[in-house]
PDB file of C-alpha atoms in Angstrom:
ATOM      1  CA  MET A   4     -18.607  -4.244  -0.606  1.00  0.00           C
ATOM      2  CA  GLU A   5     -15.423  -5.350   1.123  1.00  0.00           C
ATOM      3  CA  LEU A   6     -14.835  -3.587   4.461  1.00  0.00           C
ATOM      4  CA  VAL A   7     -11.346  -2.344   3.537  1.00  0.00           C
ATOM      5  CA  LYS A   8     -12.740  -0.736   0.374  1.00  0.00           C
ATOM      6  CA  GLN A   9     -15.552   0.912   2.382  1.00  0.00           C
ATOM      7  CA  VAL A  10     -13.028   2.288   4.859  1.00  0.00           C
ATOM      8  CA  GLU A  11     -10.847   3.631   2.041  1.00  0.00           C
ATOM      9  CA  GLU A  12     -13.782   5.356   0.329  1.00  0.00           C
ATOM     10  CA  LEU A  13     -14.890   6.850   3.647  1.00  0.00           C
ATOM     11  CA  LEU A  14     -11.445   8.174   4.594  1.00  0.00           C
ATOM     12  CA  LEU A  15     -10.105   9.236   1.187  1.00  0.00           C
ATOM     13  CA  PRO A  16     -11.701  12.714   1.266  1.00  0.00           C
ATOM     14  CA  ILE A  17     -10.113  13.357   4.670  1.00  0.00           C
ATOM     15  CA  ALA A  18      -6.704  12.224   3.436  1.00  0.00           C
ATOM     16  CA  ASP A  19      -7.025  14.334   0.284  1.00  0.00           C
ATOM     17  CA  SER A  20      -7.967  17.426   2.298  1.00  0.00           C
ATOM     18  CA  GLU A  21      -4.797  16.943   4.379  1.00  0.00           C
ATOM     19  CA  LYS A  22      -2.641  16.338   1.256  1.00  0.00           C
ATOM     20  CA  THR A  23      -1.978  12.832   2.518  1.00  0.00           C
ATOM     21  CA  GLU A  24      -2.043   9.604   0.526  1.00  0.00           C
ATOM     22  CA  ILE A  25      -3.583   6.393   1.839  1.00  0.00           C
ATOM     23  CA  VAL A  26      -1.007   3.846   0.667  1.00  0.00           C
ATOM     24  CA  ASP A  27      -2.607   0.692   2.041  1.00  0.00           C
ATOM     25  CA  ILE A  28      -5.235  -0.531   4.495  1.00  0.00           C
ATOM     26  CA  GLU A  29      -5.226  -3.857   6.329  1.00  0.00           C
ATOM     27  CA  TYR A  30      -7.916  -5.298   8.570  1.00  0.00           C
ATOM     28  CA  VAL A  31      -6.409  -8.290  10.348  1.00  0.00           C
ATOM     29  CA  LYS A  32      -6.755 -10.366  13.473  1.00  0.00           C
ATOM     30  CA  GLU A  33      -3.703 -10.240  15.730  1.00  0.00           C
ATOM     31  CA  ASN A  34      -3.541 -11.819  19.184  1.00  0.00           C
ATOM     32  CA  ARG A  35      -7.316 -12.146  19.592  1.00  0.00           C
ATOM     33  CA  GLN A  36      -8.054  -8.580  18.528  1.00  0.00           C
ATOM     34  CA  LYS A  37      -8.907  -6.947  15.218  1.00  0.00           C
ATOM     35  CA  VAL A  38      -6.519  -4.283  13.924  1.00  0.00           C
ATOM     36  CA  LEU A  39      -7.343  -1.696  11.274  1.00  0.00           C
ATOM     37  CA  ARG A  40      -3.940  -0.588  10.009  1.00  0.00           C
ATOM     38  CA  ILE A  41      -3.760   2.394   7.670  1.00  0.00           C
ATOM     39  CA  TYR A  42      -0.476   3.317   5.989  1.00  0.00           C
ATOM     40  CA  ILE A  43      -0.147   6.953   4.932  1.00  0.00           C
ATOM     41  CA  ASP A  44       2.398   8.986   3.014  1.00  0.00           C
ATOM     42  CA  LYS A  45       2.934  12.607   2.048  1.00  0.00           C
ATOM     43  CA  GLU A  46       5.614  14.835   0.620  1.00  0.00           C
ATOM     44  CA  PRO A  47       8.309  15.215   1.706  1.00  0.00           C
ATOM     45  CA  ALA A  48       7.792  12.520   4.388  1.00  0.00           C
ATOM     46  CA  VAL A  49       5.401  11.348   7.099  1.00  0.00           C
ATOM     47  CA  ASN A  50       6.325  12.006  10.715  1.00  0.00           C
ATOM     48  CA  LEU A  51       4.807  11.016  14.060  1.00  0.00           C
ATOM     49  CA  ASP A  52       2.710  14.202  14.243  1.00  0.00           C
ATOM     50  CA  ASP A  53       1.177  13.405  10.842  1.00  0.00           C
ATOM     51  CA  CYS A  54       0.289   9.885  11.992  1.00  0.00           C
ATOM     52  CA  THR A  55      -1.260  11.188  15.212  1.00  0.00           C
ATOM     53  CA  LYS A  56      -3.280  13.844  13.387  1.00  0.00           C
ATOM     54  CA  MET A  57      -4.570  11.404  10.759  1.00  0.00           C
ATOM     55  CA  SER A  58      -5.336   8.793  13.413  1.00  0.00           C
ATOM     56  CA  ASN A  59      -7.537  11.313  15.231  1.00  0.00           C
ATOM     57  CA  LEU A  60      -9.273  12.437  12.031  1.00  0.00           C
ATOM     58  CA  PHE A  61      -9.777   8.890  10.742  1.00  0.00           C
ATOM     59  CA  GLY A  62     -10.876   7.617  14.163  1.00  0.00           C
ATOM     60  CA  ASP A  63     -13.502  10.358  14.525  1.00  0.00           C
ATOM     61  CA  LYS A  64     -14.951   9.603  11.077  1.00  0.00           C
ATOM     62  CA  LEU A  65     -14.959   5.837  11.638  1.00  0.00           C
ATOM     63  CA  ASP A  66     -16.660   6.253  15.015  1.00  0.00           C
ATOM     64  CA  LYS A  67     -19.275   8.595  13.544  1.00  0.00           C
ATOM     65  CA  GLU A  68     -20.091   6.350  10.565  1.00  0.00           C
ATOM     66  CA  ASP A  69     -19.851   3.117  12.614  1.00  0.00           C
ATOM     67  CA  ILE A  70     -19.130   0.882   9.607  1.00  0.00           C
ATOM     68  CA  ILE A  71     -17.002  -1.510  11.680  1.00  0.00           C
ATOM     69  CA  LYS A  72     -19.408  -3.228  14.053  1.00  0.00           C
ATOM     70  CA  GLU A  73     -16.861  -5.140  16.127  1.00  0.00           C
ATOM     71  CA  GLU A  74     -14.222  -3.867  18.516  1.00  0.00           C
ATOM     72  CA  TYR A  75     -10.909  -3.050  16.826  1.00  0.00           C
ATOM     73  CA  VAL A  76      -7.662  -1.126  17.268  1.00  0.00           C
ATOM     74  CA  LEU A  77      -6.826   1.665  14.803  1.00  0.00           C
ATOM     75  CA  GLU A  78      -3.171   2.055  13.813  1.00  0.00           C
ATOM     76  CA  VAL A  79      -1.943   4.769  11.450  1.00  0.00           C
ATOM     77  CA  SER A  80       1.684   4.686  10.335  1.00  0.00           C
ATOM     78  CA  SER A  81       4.072   5.419   7.501  1.00  0.00           C
ATOM     79  CA  PRO A  82       4.607   2.683   4.912  1.00  0.00           C
ATOM     80  CA  GLY A  83       8.241   2.379   5.973  1.00  0.00           C
ATOM     81  CA  LEU A  84      11.319   1.699   3.894  1.00  0.00           C
ATOM     82  CA  ASP A  85       9.857  -1.364   2.179  1.00  0.00           C
ATOM     83  CA  ARG A  86       6.786   0.509   0.961  1.00  0.00           C
ATOM     84  CA  ILE A  87       4.027  -1.471  -0.756  1.00  0.00           C
ATOM     85  CA  LEU A  88       3.381  -0.558  -4.409  1.00  0.00           C
ATOM     86  CA  LYS A  89      -0.177  -1.147  -5.612  1.00  0.00           C
ATOM     87  CA  LYS A  90      -1.316   1.442  -8.104  1.00  0.00           C
ATOM     88  CA  GLU A  91       0.209   2.575 -11.388  1.00  0.00           C
ATOM     89  CA  LYS A  92       0.935   5.965  -9.803  1.00  0.00           C
ATOM     90  CA  ASP A  93       2.972   4.182  -7.086  1.00  0.00           C
ATOM     91  CA  PHE A  94       5.086   2.494  -9.734  1.00  0.00           C
ATOM     92  CA  ASN A  95       5.487   5.766 -11.644  1.00  0.00           C
ATOM     93  CA  ARG A  96       6.680   7.531  -8.488  1.00  0.00           C
ATOM     94  CA  PHE A  97       9.353   4.911  -7.814  1.00  0.00           C
ATOM     95  CA  LYS A  98      10.825   4.415 -11.318  1.00  0.00           C
ATOM     96  CA  GLY A  99      14.513   3.647 -10.992  1.00  0.00           C
ATOM     97  CA  TYR A 100      14.139   2.137  -7.526  1.00  0.00           C
ATOM     98  CA  LYS A 101      14.878  -1.463  -6.639  1.00  0.00           C
ATOM     99  CA  ILE A 102      11.724  -3.517  -6.060  1.00  0.00           C
ATOM    100  CA  LYS A 103      10.521  -7.036  -5.240  1.00  0.00           C
ATOM    101  CA  VAL A 104       7.498  -8.359  -7.111  1.00  0.00           C
ATOM    102  CA  THR A 105       5.440 -11.537  -6.710  1.00  0.00           C
ATOM    103  CA  THR A 106       3.061 -12.420  -9.532  1.00  0.00           C
ATOM    104  CA  ALA A 107       0.008 -14.657  -9.727  1.00  0.00           C
ATOM    105  CA  VAL A 108       1.125 -16.015 -13.094  1.00  0.00           C
ATOM    106  CA  ALA A 109       4.621 -17.282 -13.878  1.00  0.00           C
ATOM    107  CA  ILE A 110       6.648 -15.316 -16.396  1.00  0.00           C
ATOM    108  CA  ASN A 111       9.556 -17.307 -17.869  1.00  0.00           C
ATOM    109  CA  ASN A 112       8.885 -19.952 -15.170  1.00  0.00           C
ATOM    110  CA  GLN A 113       9.315 -17.331 -12.456  1.00  0.00           C
ATOM    111  CA  LYS A 114       6.875 -15.677 -10.015  1.00  0.00           C
ATOM    112  CA  HIS A 115       9.335 -13.739  -7.820  1.00  0.00           C
ATOM    113  CA  PHE A 116      11.286 -10.866  -9.296  1.00  0.00           C
ATOM    114  CA  ASN A 117      14.008  -8.653  -7.816  1.00  0.00           C
ATOM    115  CA  GLY A 118      15.419  -5.755  -9.741  1.00  0.00           C
ATOM    116  CA  GLN A 119      15.203  -2.171 -10.821  1.00  0.00           C
ATOM    117  CA  LEU A 120      11.830  -0.735 -11.841  1.00  0.00           C
ATOM    118  CA  VAL A 121      12.597   0.566 -15.326  1.00  0.00           C
ATOM    119  CA  THR A 122       9.277   2.047 -16.436  1.00  0.00           C
ATOM    120  CA  THR A 123       5.482   1.840 -16.304  1.00  0.00           C
ATOM    121  CA  ALA A 124       2.897   2.224 -19.046  1.00  0.00           C
ATOM    122  CA  ASP A 125      -0.541   0.895 -19.967  1.00  0.00           C
ATOM    123  CA  ASN A 126      -1.041  -0.865 -16.592  1.00  0.00           C
ATOM    124  CA  LYS A 127       2.274  -2.716 -16.967  1.00  0.00           C
ATOM    125  CA  ILE A 128       5.649  -2.381 -15.320  1.00  0.00           C
ATOM    126  CA  VAL A 129       9.068  -3.240 -16.688  1.00  0.00           C
ATOM    127  CA  VAL A 130      11.621  -4.658 -14.253  1.00  0.00           C
ATOM    128  CA  ASN A 131      15.300  -5.345 -14.922  1.00  0.00           C
ATOM    129  CA  ASP A 132      15.253  -8.616 -12.971  1.00  0.00           C
ATOM    130  CA  LEU A 133      18.449 -10.164 -11.591  1.00  0.00           C
ATOM    131  CA  THR A 134      17.511 -13.584 -12.993  1.00  0.00           C
ATOM    132  CA  ASN A 135      15.694 -12.925 -16.272  1.00  0.00           C
ATOM    133  CA  GLY A 136      16.789  -9.432 -17.276  1.00  0.00           C
ATOM    134  CA  ILE A 137      14.077  -7.191 -18.689  1.00  0.00           C
ATOM    135  CA  VAL A 138      10.613  -8.504 -17.746  1.00  0.00           C
ATOM    136  CA  GLU A 139       7.229  -6.916 -18.490  1.00  0.00           C
ATOM    137  CA  ILE A 140       4.570  -7.535 -15.835  1.00  0.00           C
ATOM    138  CA  GLU A 141       0.889  -6.576 -15.947  1.00  0.00           C
ATOM    139  CA  ILE A 142      -0.079  -4.760 -12.741  1.00  0.00           C
ATOM    140  CA  LYS A 143      -3.283  -6.821 -12.492  1.00  0.00           C
ATOM    141  CA  ASN A 144      -1.122  -9.979 -12.175  1.00  0.00           C
ATOM    142  CA  ILE A 145       0.897  -8.616  -9.260  1.00  0.00           C
ATOM    143  CA  ILE A 146       0.103 -10.202  -5.913  1.00  0.00           C
ATOM    144  CA  ARG A 147       2.611  -8.110  -3.993  1.00  0.00           C
ATOM    145  CA  ALA A 148       5.164  -5.449  -4.921  1.00  0.00           C
ATOM    146  CA  LYS A 149       7.322  -3.426  -2.576  1.00  0.00           C
ATOM    147  CA  LEU A 150      10.449  -1.326  -2.488  1.00  0.00           C
ATOM    148  CA  ASP A 151      13.545  -3.392  -1.766  1.00  0.00           C
ATOM    149  CA  GLN A 152      15.921  -1.785   0.714  1.00  0.00           C
ATOM    150  CA  ASP A 153      18.019  -4.971   1.084  1.00  0.00           C
ATOM    151  CA  PHE A 154      18.945  -5.061  -2.600  1.00  0.00           C
TER     152      PHE A 154
END
């Protein structure tokens, strides 16, 4: 099983118990060190105290379970203004917002879409794209989707 998926499964019960959502997890190499970056969110918003608390809780669990065998740095932060959208529930939450989407498969000779997220249903999203108007995109074909604050 992929390490990121293992980490998510390990930490999800902790996040749920704290009414916090794990938005995304990255495990990357930066400047000769490994970084485990966990993005969290909660209603009404995440603050520095939330990030510190979750970092301590997540760090304790990761240390105890020792699933990452190499040295790494743990970072816990909010997803920021250009929040990543991955799951259907993410898209549902941000209906009406402006988003940027990159797809694996071209739709109308286009893989990059910018526009308003109109609706979601049946593992698909509908975007009112600036170039092509109304476009239906299957979530499984999305490489990257995020809120667009520059729109």
